[in-house]
Short mmCIF file of C-alpha atoms and ligand atoms in Angstrom, two decimals:
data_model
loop_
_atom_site.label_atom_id
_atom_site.label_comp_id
_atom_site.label_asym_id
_atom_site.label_seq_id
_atom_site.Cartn_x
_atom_site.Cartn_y
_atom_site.Cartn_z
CA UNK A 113 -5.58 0.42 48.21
CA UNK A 114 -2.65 2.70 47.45
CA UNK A 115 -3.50 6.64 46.58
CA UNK A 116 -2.89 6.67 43.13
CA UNK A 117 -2.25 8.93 40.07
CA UNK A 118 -3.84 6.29 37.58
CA UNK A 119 -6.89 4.29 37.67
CA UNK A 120 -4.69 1.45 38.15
CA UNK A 121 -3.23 0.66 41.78
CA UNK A 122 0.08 1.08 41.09
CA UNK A 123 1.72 4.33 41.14
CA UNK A 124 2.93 5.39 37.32
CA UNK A 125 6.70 5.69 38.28
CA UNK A 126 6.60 2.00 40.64
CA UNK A 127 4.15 0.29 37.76
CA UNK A 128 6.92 -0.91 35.80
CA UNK A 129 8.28 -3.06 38.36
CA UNK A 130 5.58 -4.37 40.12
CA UNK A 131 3.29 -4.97 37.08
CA UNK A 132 5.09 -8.34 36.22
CA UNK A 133 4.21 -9.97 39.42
CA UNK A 134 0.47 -8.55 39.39
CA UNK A 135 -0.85 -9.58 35.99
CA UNK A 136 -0.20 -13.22 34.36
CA UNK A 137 1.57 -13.18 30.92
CA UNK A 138 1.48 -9.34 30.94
CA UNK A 139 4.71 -9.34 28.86
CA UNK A 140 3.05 -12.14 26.67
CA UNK A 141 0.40 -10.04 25.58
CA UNK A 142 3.35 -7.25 24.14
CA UNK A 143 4.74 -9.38 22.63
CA UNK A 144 2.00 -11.10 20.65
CA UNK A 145 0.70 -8.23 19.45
CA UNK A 146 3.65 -7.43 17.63
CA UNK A 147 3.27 -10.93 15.94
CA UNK A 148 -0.28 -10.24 15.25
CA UNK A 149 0.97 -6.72 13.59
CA UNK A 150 3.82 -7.99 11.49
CA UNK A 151 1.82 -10.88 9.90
CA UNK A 152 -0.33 -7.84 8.48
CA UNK A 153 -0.16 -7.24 4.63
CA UNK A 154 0.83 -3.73 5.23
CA UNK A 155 3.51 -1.83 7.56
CA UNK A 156 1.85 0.47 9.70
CA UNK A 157 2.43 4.33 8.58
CA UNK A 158 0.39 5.62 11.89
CA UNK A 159 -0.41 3.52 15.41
CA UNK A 160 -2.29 4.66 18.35
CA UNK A 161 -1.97 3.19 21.52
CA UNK A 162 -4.50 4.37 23.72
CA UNK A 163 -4.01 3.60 27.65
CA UNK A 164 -0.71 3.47 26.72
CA UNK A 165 0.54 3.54 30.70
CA UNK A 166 4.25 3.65 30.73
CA UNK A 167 5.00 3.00 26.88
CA UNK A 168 6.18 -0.40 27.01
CA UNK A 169 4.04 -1.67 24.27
CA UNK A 170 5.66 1.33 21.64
CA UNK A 171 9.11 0.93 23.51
CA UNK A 172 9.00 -3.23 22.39
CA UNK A 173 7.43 -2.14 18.90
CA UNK A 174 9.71 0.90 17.90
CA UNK A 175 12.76 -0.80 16.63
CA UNK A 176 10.18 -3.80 14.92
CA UNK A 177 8.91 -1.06 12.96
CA UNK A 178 11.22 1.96 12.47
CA UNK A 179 9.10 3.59 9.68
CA UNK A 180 5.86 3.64 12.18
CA UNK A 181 4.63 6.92 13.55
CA UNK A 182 3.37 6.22 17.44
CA UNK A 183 0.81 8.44 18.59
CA UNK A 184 0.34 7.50 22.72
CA UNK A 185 -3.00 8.83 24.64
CA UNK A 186 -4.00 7.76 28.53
CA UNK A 187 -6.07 10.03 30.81
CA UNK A 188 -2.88 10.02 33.15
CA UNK A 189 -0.47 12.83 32.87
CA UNK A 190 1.80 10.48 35.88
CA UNK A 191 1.55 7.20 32.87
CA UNK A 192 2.09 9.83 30.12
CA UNK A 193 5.32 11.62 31.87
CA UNK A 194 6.75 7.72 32.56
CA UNK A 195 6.27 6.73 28.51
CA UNK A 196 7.75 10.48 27.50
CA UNK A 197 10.85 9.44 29.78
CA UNK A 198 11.24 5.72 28.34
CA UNK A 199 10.86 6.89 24.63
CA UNK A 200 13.00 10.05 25.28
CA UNK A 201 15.56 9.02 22.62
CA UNK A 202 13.04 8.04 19.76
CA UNK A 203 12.68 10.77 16.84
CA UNK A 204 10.53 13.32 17.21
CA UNK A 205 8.47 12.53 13.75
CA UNK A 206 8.22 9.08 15.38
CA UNK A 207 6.45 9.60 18.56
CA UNK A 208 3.32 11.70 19.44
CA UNK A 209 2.40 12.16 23.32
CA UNK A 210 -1.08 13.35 22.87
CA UNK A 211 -3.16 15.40 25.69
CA UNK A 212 -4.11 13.34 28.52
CA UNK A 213 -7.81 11.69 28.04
CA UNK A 214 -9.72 8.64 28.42
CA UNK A 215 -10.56 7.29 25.45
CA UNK A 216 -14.27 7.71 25.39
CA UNK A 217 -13.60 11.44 25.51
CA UNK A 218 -10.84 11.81 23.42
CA UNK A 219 -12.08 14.92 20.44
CA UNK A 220 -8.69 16.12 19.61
CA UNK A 221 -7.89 15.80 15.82
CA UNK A 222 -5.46 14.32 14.49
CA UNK A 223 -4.15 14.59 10.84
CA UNK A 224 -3.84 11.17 10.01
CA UNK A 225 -6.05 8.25 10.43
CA UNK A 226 -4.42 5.44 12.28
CA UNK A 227 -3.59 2.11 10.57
CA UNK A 228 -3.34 0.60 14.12
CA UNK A 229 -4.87 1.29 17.12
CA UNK A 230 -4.02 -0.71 20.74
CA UNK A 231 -6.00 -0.46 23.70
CA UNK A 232 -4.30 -2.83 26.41
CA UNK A 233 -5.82 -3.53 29.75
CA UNK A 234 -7.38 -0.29 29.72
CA UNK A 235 -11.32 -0.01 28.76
CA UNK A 236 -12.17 -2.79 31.44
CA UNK A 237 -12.56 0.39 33.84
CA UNK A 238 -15.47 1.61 32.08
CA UNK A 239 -19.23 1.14 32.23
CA UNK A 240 -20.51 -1.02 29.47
CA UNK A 241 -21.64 2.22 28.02
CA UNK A 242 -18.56 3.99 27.95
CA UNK A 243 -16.83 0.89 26.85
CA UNK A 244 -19.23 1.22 23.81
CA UNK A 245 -18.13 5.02 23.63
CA UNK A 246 -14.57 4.62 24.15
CA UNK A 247 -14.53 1.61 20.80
CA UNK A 248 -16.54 4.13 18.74
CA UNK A 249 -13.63 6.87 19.46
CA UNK A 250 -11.45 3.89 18.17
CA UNK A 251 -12.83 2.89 14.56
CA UNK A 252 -13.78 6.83 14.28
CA UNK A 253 -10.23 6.94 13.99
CA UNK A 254 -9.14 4.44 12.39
CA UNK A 255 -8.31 3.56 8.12
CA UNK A 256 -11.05 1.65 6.22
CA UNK A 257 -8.64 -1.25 6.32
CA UNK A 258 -6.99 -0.21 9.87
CA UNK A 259 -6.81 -2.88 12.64
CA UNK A 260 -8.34 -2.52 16.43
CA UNK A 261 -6.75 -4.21 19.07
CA UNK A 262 -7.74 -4.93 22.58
CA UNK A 263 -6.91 -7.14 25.64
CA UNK A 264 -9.39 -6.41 28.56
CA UNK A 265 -9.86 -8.52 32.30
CA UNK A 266 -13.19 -10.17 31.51
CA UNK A 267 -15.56 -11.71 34.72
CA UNK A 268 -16.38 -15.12 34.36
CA UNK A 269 -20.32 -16.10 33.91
CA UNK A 270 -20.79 -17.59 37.09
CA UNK A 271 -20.06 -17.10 40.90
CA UNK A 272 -17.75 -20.67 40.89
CA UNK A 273 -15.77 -18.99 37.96
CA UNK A 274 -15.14 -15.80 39.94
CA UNK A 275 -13.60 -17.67 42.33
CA UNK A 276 -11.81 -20.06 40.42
CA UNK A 277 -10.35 -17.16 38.87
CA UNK A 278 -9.08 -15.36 42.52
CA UNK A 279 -7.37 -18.33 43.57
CA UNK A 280 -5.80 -18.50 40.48
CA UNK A 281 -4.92 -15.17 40.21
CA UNK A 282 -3.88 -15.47 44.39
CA UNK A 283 -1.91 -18.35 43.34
CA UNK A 284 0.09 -16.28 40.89
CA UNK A 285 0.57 -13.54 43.04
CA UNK A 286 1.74 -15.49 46.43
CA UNK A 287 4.12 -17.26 43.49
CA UNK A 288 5.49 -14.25 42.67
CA UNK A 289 6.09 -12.57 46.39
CA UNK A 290 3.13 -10.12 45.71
CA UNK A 291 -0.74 -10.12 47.01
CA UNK A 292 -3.19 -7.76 45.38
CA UNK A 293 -4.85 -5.68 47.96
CA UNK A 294 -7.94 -6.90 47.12
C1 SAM B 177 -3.16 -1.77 33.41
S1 SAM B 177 -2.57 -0.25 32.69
C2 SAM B 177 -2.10 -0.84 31.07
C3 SAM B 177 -1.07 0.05 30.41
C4 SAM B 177 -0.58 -0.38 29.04
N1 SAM B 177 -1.66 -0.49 28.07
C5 SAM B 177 0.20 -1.66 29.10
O1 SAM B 177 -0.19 -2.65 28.47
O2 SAM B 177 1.25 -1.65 29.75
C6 SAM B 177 -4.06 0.64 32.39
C7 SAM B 177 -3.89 2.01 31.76
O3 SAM B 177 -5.15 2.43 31.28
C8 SAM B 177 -5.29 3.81 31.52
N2 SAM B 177 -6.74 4.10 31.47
C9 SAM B 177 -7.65 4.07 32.46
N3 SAM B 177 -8.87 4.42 32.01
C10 SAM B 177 -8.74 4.66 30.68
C11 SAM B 177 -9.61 5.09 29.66
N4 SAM B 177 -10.90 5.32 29.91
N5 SAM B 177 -9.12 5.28 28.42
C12 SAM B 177 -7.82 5.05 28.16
N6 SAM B 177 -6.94 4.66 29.09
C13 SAM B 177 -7.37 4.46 30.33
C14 SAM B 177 -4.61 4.00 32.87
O4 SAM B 177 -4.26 5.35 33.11
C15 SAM B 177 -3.41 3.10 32.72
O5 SAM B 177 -2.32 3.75 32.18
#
């Protein structure tokens, strides 16, 4: 395994580019969460995308919805620099970089309550309990009406569908000119 500033095993300013070859329909899941958001019955005023890595998610979502205020939180200051430098041109009223935490601990307060709140590929680091934690932190934040949204890697129920699931994932990754240091 690579040294790494990030829980993940990609370095924050090489995640970018290897990230596509690593994880199946990464892009995908971007992009369908932006169709999820605009069939909503309301715009969102405030979003928070926690484990927001290197800002893609906002970066694809910022012209979609112009009027949005992005607030972006991930326990790494590397992840957190790499967003700041991608959404460098957005307005400052638009885009929050909050201090670096991981969800579960996150106390700082915020004026607003979020109508949105992502949390992409990040909480399946955590202990079941902190995984409990970390979604608390999440509808503590959020509207009465606000919407939580989460992908997370999931292990299959038995020992055949763990390895189903390598050599599929191997599969992918040979495809794609990569291997996972597993
Ligand atoms: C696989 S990356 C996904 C990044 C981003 N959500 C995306 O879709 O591109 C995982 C991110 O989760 C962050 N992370 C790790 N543990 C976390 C936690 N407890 N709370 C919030 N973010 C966490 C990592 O620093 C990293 O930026």
């Amino acid at each position: 395994m690579k040294d790494t500033d990030n829980t993940t095993s990609h370095k924050s300013d090489e995640y970018d580019s290897q990230i596509e070859d690593i994880i199946p329909y990464y892009s995908i899941f971007h992009r369908e969460i932006i169709n999820l958001i605009k069939s909503l019955t309301f715009e969102p005023k405030n979003w928070l995308d926690t484990g927001c890595g290197t800002g893609t998610l906002v970066n694809m979502a910022r012209d979609i919805f112009p009027r949005t205020r992005f607030y972006l939180l991930d326990p790494s200051k590397g992840m957190l620099n790499e967003a700041q430098k991608k959404l460098s041109d957005m307005p400052a009223d638009c885009l929050k970089l909050l201090k670096p935490s991981p969800t579960q601990n996150f106390s700082q307060k915020l004026e607003d309550k979020m109508d949105v709140i992502t949390a992409i590929q990040c909480h399946h680091y955590l202990s079941l309990g902190e995984r409990k934690k970390a979604t608390k932190v999440c509808y503590n934040l959020l509207n009465e009406d606000g919407v939580y949204i989460t992908f997370e890697n999931i292990k299959p129920l038995t020992r055949e569908g763990i390895e189903i699931g390598k050599v599929y994932w191997g599969n992918f990754q040979l495809a794609r000119g990569e291997m996972f240091p597993w």
